[in-house]
mmCIF file of C-alpha atoms in Angstrom:
data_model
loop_
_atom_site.group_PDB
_atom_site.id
_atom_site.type_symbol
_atom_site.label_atom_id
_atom_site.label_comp_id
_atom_site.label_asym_id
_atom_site.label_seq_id
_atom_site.Cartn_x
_atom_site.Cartn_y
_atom_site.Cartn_z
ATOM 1 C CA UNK L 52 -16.884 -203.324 -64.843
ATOM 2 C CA UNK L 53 -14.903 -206.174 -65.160
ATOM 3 C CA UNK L 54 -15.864 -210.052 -66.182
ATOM 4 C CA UNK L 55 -16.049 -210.858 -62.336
ATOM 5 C CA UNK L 56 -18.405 -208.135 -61.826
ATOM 6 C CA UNK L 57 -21.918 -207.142 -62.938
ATOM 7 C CA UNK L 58 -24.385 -204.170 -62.956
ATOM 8 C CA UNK L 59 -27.539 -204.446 -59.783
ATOM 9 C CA UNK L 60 -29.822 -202.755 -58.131
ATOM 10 C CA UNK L 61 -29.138 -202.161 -54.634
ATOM 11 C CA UNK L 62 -29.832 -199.764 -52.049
ATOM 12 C CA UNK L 63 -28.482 -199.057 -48.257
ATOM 13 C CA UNK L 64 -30.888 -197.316 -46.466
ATOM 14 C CA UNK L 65 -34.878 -197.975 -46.407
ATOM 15 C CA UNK L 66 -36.930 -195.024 -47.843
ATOM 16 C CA UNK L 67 -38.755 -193.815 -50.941
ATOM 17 C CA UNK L 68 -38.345 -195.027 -54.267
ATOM 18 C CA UNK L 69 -35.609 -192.931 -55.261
ATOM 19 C CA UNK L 70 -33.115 -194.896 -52.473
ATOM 20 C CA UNK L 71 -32.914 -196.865 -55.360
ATOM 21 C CA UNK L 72 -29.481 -197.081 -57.461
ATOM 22 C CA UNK L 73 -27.560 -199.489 -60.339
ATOM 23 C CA UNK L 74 -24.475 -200.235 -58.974
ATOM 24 C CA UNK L 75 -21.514 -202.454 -59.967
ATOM 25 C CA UNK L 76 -21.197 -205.763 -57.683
ATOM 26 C CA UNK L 77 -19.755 -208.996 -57.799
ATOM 27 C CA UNK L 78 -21.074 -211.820 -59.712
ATOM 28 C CA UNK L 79 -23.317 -214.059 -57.797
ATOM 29 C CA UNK L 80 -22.326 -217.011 -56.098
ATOM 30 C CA UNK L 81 -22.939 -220.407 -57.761
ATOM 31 C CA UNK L 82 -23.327 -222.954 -54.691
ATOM 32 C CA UNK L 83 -24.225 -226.622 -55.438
ATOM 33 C CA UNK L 84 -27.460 -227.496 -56.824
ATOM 34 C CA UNK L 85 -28.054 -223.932 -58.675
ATOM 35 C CA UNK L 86 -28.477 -223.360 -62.276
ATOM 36 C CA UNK L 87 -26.595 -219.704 -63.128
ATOM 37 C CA UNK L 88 -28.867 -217.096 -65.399
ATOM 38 C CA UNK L 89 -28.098 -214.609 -67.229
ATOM 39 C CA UNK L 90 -31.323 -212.115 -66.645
ATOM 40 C CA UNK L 91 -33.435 -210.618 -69.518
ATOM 41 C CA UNK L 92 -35.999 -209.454 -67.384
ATOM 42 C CA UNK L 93 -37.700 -209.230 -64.441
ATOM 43 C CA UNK L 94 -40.996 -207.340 -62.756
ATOM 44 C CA UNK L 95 -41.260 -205.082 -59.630
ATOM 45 C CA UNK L 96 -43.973 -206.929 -56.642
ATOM 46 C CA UNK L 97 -45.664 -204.864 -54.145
ATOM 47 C CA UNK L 98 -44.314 -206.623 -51.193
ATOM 48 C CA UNK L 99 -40.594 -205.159 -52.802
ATOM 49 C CA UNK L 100 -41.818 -201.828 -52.251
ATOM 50 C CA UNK L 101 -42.968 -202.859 -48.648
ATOM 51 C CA UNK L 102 -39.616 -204.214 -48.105
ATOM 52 C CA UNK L 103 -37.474 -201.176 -49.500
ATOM 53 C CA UNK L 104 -39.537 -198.658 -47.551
ATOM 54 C CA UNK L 105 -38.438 -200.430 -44.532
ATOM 55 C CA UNK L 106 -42.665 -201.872 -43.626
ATOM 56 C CA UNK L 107 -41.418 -205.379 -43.339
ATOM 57 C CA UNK L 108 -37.996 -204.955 -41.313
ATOM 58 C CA UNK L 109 -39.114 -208.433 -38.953
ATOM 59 C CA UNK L 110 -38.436 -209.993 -42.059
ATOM 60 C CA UNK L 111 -36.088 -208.042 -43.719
ATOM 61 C CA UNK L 112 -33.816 -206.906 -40.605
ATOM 62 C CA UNK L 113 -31.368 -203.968 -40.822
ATOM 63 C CA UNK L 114 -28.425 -205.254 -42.693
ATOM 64 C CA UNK L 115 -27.362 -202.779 -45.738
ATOM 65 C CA UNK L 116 -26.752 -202.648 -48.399
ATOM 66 C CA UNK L 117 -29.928 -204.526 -49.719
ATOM 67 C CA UNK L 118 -30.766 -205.662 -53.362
ATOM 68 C CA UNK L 119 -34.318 -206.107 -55.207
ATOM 69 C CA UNK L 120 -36.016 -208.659 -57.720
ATOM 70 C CA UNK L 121 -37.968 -211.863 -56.847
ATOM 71 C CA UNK L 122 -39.101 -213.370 -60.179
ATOM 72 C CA UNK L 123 -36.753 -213.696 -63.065
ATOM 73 C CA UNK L 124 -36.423 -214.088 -66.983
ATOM 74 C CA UNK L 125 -33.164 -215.131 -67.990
ATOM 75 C CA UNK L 126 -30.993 -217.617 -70.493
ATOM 76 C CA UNK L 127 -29.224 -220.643 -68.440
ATOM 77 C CA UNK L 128 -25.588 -220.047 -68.434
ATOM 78 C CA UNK L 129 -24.294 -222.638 -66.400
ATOM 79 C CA UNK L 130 -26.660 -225.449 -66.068
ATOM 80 C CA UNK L 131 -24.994 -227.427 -63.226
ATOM 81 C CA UNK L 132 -26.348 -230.578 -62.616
ATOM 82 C CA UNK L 133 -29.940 -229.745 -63.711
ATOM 83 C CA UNK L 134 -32.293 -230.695 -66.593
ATOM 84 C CA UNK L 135 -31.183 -227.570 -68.260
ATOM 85 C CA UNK L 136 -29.135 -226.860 -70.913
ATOM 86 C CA UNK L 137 -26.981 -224.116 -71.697
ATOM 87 C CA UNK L 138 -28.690 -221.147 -73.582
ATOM 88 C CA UNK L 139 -32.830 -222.134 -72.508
ATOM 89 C CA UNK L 140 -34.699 -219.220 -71.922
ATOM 90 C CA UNK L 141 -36.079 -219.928 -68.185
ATOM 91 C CA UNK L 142 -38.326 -218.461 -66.041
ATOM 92 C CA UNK L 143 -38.711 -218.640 -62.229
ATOM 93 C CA UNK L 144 -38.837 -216.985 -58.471
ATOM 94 C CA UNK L 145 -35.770 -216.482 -56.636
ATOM 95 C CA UNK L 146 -36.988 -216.649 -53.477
ATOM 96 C CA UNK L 147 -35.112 -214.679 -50.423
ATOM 97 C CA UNK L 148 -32.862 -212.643 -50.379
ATOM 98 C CA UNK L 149 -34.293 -210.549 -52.967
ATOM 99 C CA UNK L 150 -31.463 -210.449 -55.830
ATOM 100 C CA UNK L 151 -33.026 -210.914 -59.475
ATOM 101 C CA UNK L 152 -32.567 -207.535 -60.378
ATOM 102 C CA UNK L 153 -28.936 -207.527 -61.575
ATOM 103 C CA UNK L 154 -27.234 -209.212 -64.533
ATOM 104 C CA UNK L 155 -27.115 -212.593 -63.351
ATOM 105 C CA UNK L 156 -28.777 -214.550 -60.606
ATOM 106 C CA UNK L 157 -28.225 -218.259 -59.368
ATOM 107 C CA UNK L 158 -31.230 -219.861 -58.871
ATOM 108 C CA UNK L 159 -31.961 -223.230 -57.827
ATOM 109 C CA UNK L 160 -33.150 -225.118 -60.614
ATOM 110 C CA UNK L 161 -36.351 -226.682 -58.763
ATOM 111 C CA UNK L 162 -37.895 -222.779 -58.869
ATOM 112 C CA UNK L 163 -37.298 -222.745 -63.082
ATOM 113 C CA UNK L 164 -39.483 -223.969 -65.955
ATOM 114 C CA UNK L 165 -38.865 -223.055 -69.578
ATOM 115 C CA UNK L 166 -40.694 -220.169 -70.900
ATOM 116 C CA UNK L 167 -43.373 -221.087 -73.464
ATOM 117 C CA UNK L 168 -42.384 -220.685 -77.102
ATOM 118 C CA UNK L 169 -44.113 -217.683 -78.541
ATOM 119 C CA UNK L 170 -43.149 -215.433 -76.068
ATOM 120 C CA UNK L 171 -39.881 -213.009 -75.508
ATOM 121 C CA UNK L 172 -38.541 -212.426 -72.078
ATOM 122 C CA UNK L 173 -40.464 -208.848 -71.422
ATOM 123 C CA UNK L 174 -43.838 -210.716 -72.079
ATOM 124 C CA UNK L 175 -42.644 -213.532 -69.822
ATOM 125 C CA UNK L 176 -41.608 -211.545 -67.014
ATOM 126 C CA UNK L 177 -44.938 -210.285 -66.685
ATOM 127 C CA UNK L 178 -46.415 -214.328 -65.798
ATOM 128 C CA UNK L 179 -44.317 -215.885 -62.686
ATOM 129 C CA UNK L 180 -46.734 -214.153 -60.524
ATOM 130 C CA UNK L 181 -49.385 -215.927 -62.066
ATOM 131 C CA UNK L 182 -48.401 -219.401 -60.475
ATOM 132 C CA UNK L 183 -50.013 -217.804 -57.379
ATOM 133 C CA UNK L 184 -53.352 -217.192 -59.483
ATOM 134 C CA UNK L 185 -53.292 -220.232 -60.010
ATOM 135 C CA UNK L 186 -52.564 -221.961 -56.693
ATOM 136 C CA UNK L 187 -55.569 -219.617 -55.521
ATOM 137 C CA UNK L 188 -58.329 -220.578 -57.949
ATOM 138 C CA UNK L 189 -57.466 -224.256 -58.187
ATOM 139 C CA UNK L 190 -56.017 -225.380 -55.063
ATOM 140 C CA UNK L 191 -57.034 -223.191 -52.288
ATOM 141 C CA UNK L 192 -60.144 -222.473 -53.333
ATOM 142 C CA UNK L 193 -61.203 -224.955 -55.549
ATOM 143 C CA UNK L 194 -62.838 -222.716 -58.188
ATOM 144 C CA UNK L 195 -65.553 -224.701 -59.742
ATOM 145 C CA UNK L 196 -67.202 -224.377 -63.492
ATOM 146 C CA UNK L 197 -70.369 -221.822 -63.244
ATOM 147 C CA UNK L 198 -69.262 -220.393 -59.622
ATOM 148 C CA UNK L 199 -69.425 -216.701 -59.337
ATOM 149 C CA UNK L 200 -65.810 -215.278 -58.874
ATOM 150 C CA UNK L 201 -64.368 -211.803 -57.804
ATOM 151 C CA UNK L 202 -61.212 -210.700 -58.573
ATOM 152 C CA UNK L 203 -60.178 -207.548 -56.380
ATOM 153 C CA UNK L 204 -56.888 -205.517 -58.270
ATOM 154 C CA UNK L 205 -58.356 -206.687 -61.546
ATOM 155 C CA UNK L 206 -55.852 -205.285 -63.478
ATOM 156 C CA UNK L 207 -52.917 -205.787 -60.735
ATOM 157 C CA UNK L 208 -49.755 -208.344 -61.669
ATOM 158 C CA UNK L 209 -51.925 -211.172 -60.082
ATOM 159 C CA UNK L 210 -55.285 -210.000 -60.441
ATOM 160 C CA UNK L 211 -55.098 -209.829 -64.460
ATOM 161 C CA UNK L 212 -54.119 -213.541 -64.376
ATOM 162 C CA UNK L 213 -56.385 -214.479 -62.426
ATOM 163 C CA UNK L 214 -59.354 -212.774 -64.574
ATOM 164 C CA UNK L 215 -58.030 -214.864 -67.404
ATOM 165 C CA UNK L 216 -57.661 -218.045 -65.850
ATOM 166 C CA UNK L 217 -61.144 -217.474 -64.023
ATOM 167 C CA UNK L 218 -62.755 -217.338 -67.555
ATOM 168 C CA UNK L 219 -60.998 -220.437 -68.591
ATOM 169 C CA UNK L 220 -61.972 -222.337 -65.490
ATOM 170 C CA UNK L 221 -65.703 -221.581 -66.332
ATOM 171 C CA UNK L 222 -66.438 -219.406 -63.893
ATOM 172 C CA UNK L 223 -68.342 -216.075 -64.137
ATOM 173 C CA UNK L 224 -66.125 -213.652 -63.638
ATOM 174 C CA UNK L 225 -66.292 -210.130 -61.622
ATOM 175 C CA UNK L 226 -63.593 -207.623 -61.877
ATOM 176 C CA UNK L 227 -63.003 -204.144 -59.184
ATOM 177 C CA UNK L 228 -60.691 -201.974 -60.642
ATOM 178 C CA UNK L 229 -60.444 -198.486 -60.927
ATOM 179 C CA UNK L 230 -62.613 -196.659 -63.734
ATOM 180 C CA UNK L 231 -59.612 -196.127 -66.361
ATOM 181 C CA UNK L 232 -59.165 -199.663 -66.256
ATOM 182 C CA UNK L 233 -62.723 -201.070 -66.595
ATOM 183 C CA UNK L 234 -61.955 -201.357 -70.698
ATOM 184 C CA UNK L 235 -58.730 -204.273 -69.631
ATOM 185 C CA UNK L 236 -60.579 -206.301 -67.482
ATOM 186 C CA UNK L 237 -63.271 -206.594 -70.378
ATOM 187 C CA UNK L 238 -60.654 -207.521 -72.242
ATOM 188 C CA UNK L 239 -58.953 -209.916 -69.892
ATOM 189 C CA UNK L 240 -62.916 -211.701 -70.878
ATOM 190 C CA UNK L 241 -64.576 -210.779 -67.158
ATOM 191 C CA UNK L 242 -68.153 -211.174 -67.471
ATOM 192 C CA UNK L 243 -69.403 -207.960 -65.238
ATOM 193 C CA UNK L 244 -66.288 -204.969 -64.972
ATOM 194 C CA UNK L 245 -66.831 -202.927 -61.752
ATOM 195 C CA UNK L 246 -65.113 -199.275 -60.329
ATOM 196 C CA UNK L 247 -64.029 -200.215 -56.822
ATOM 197 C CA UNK L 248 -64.756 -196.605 -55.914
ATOM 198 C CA UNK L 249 -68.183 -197.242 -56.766
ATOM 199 C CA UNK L 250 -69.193 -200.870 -56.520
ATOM 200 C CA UNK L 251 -72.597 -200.496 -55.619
ATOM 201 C CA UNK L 252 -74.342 -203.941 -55.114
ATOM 202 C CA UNK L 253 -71.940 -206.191 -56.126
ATOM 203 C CA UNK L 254 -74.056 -209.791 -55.104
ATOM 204 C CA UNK L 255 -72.801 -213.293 -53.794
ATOM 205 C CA UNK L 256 -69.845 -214.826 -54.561
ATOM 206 C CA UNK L 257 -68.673 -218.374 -54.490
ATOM 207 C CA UNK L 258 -64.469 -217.288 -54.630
ATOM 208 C CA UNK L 259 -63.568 -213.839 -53.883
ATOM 209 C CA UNK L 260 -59.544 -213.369 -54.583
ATOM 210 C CA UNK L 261 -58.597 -210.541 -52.797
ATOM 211 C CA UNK L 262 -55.305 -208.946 -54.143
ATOM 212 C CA UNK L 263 -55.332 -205.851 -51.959
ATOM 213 C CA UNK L 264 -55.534 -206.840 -48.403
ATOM 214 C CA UNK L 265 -57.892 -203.864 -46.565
ATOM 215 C CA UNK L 266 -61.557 -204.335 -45.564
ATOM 216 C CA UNK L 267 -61.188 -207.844 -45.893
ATOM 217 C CA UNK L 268 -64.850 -208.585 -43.149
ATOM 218 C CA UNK L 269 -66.792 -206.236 -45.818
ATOM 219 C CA UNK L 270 -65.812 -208.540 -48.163
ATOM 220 C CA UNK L 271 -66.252 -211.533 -46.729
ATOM 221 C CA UNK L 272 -70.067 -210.610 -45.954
ATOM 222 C CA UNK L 273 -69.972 -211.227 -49.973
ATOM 223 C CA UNK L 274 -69.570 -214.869 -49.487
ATOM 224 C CA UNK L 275 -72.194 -217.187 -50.015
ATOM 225 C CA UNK L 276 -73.339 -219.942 -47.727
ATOM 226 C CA UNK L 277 -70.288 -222.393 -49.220
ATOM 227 C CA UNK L 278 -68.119 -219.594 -49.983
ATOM 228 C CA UNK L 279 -64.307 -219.101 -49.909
ATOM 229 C CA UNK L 280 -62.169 -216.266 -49.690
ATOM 230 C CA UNK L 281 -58.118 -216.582 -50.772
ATOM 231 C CA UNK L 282 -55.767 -213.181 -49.084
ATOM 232 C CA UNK L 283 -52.662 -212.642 -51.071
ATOM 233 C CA UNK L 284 -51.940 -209.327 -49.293
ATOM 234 C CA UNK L 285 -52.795 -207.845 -45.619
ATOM 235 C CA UNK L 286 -53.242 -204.359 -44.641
ATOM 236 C CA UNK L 287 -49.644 -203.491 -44.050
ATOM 237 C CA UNK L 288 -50.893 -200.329 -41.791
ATOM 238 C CA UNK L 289 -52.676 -202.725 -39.749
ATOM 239 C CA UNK L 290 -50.644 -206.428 -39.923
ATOM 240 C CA UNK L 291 -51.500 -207.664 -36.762
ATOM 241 C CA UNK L 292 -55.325 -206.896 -36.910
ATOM 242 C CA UNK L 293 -55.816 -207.956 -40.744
ATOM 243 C CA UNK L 294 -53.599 -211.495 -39.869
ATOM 244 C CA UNK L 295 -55.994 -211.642 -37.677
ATOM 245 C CA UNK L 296 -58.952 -211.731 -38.832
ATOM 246 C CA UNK L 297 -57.773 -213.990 -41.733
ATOM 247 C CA UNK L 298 -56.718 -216.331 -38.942
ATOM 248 C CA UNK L 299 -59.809 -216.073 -36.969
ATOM 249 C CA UNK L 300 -61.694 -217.136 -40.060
ATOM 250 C CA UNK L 301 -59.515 -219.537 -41.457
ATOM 251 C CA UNK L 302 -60.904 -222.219 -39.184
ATOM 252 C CA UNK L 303 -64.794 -221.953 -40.502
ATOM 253 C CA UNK L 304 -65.742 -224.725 -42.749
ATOM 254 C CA UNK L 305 -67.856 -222.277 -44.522
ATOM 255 C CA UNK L 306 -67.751 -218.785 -45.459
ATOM 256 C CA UNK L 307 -63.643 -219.002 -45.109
ATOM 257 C CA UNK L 308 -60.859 -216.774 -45.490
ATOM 258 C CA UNK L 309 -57.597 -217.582 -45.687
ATOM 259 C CA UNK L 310 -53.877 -216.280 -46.673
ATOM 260 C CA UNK L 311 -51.304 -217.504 -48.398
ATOM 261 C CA UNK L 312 -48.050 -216.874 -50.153
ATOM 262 C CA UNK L 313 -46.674 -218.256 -53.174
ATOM 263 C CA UNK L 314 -43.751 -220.623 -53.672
ATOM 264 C CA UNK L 315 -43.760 -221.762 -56.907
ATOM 265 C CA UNK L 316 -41.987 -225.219 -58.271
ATOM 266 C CA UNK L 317 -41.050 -225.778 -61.782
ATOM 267 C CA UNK L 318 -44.491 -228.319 -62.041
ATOM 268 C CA UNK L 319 -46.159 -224.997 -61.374
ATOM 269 C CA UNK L 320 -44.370 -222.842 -63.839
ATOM 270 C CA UNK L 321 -45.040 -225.735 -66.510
ATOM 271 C CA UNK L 322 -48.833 -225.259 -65.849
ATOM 272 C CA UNK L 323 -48.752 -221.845 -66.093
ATOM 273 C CA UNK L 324 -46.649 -222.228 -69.302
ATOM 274 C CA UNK L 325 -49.537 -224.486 -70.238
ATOM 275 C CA UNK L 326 -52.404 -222.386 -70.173
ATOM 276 C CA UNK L 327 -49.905 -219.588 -72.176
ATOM 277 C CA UNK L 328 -49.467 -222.050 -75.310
ATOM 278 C CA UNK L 329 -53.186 -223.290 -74.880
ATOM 279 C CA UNK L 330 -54.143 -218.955 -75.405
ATOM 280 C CA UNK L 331 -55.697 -218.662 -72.358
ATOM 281 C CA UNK L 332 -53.633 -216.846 -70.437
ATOM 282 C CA UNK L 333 -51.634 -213.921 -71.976
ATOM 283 C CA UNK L 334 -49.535 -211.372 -70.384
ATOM 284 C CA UNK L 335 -50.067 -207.919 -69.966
ATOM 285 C CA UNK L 336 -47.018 -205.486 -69.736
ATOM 286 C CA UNK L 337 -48.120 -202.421 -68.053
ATOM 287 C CA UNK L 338 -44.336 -200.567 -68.655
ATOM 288 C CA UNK L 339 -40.745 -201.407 -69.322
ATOM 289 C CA UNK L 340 -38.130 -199.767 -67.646
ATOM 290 C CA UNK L 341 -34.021 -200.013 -67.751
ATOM 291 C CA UNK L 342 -32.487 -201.366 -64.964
ATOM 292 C CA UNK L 343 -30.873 -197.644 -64.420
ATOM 293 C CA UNK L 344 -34.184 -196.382 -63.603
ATOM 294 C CA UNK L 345 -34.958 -198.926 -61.263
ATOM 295 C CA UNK L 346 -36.371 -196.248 -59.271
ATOM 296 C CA UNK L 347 -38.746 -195.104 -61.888
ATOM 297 C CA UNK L 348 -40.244 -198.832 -62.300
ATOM 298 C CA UNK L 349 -40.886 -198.949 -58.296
ATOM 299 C CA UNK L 350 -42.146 -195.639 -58.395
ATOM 300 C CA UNK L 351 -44.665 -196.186 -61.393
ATOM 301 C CA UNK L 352 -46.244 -199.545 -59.197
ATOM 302 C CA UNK L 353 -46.616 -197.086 -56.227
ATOM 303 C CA UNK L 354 -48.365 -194.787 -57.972
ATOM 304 C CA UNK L 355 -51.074 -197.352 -58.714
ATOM 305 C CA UNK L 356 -53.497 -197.970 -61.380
ATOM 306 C CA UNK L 357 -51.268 -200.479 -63.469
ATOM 307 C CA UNK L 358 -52.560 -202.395 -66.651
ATOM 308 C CA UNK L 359 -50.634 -205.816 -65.664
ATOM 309 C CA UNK L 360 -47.380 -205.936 -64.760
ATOM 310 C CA UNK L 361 -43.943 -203.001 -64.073
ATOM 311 C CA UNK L 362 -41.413 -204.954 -66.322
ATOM 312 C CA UNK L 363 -37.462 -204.247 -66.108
ATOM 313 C CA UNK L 364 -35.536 -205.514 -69.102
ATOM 314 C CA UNK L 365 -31.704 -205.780 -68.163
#
């Protein structure tokens, strides 16, 4: 490898987990406007293994070879002409093309906030994703003090935020997970912890945050008379009926459901770094992989069940 050149993850085909590879590239282009990073860390998002087994090509298209990593963790190396100075530990989303997952990224600097003292960059590359928690709870749904919330993926890389910051919004919290996970999302401080498998009656809801994106009308029969429901995820077997149905019901003034997807700003990433230092909010590192077994991190989210978030330190 030479100083114009870095390690990444890349592959050139879609396919399993295991199309996967570190491979030596060139460093990444620095265009006006961007702040240059030197990544720490980074975690693995669902909709990355969507795109790398080839279930979102009207996005993604067919060009090859491909890289991976949305979020990233990283120390400013060359600041530019932001706010930033040379050596702050920053965190962010890189938006599209997917290319975090490598040594260095250029990001523009409007996606960054400093990470929160306190924390080191595996712990704070398990927290971008919880700027869409946030935007969920407080803006789309308007979350409101002694409202009855459920969290579906309770323990999932958005879901476990969204527990926490739940709780901290005064709401009473209900968490589905599966049963070897009931014990975190006690911990995360939900009031009532519930096997998805076996939910039995679960009640009304006020906010249902639905991390998962199948059998969205059951849920939505949860909703009380002024409820909302917030879709961060769609049934990727069945796109066009799921986007649907969200759309079809996105139009009610009552008893809504509606989808969104995250684009975080740097106000965003200061809130979220707000509720870290306040303690209510702390990350939850499911398992830390090299970036030479990129394969093994996407594999280990695929497999399901995770306690937080799939963290790659670099």
């Amino acid at each position: 490898m030479t100083s114009d050149s870095m390690r990444l993850a890349s592959y050139d085909r879609y396919g399993p987990a295991d199309v996967l590879h570190e491979v030596t590239g060139p460093l990444p282009r620095v265009r006006p406007g961007e702040v240059l990073i030197r990544v720490r860390a980074l975690s693995v998002n669902g909709g990355e293994l969507a795109m790398r087994a080839g279930r979102l090509r009207p996005f993604s298209g067919n060009r090859f070879p491909k890289q991976v990593g949305l979020d990233v963790v990283g120390d400013v190396v060359d600041p530019g002409a932001s706010r930033f100075a040379v050596g702050d530990l920053v965190w962010g989303i890189g938006g599209m093309p997917l290319s975090t997952a490598a040594e260095y990224a250029a990001i523009r600097p409007d996606r960054l906030g400093l990470v929160p003292d306190g924390l080191d960059a595996v712990q704070a590359a398990a927290l971008p994703a919880g700027t869409t928690a946030i935007t969920a709870l407080r803006d789309k749904a308007a979350l409101a003090p002694g409202e009855r919330l459920l969290v579906r993926g309770a323990t999932g890389g958005v879901g476990y935020v969204a527990v926490q910051l739940g709780k901290a919004m005064g709401a009473h919290v209900t968490g589905l997970a599966s049963a070897p996970n009931l014990d975190l999302v006690r911990e995360l401080g939900a009031d009532e912890a519930i096997d998805y498998r076996h939910p039995g009656e679960l009640g009304q809801f006020d906010v249902i945050l639905d991390t998962v994106g199948t059998d969205l009308a059951a849920f939505r029969r949860l909703l009380a008379p002024d409820g909302r429901m917030v879709a961060i995820s769609f049934d990727l077997d069945h796109p066009v009926r799921s986007l649907g149905y969200i759309a079809a019901n996105s139009v009610r003034r009552t008893r809504w459901a509606r989808f969104f997807s995250g684009d975080p700003k740097t106000p965003l990433f200061a809130e979220l770094g707000r509720w870290v230092s306040a303690g209510a909010i702390r990350p939850q590192v499911d398992r830390v992989f090299p970036l030479s077994d990129i394969a093994g991190a996407h594999r280990a989210l695929e497999r399901g069940g995770v306690r937080g978030k799939v963290v790659i330190e670099i």
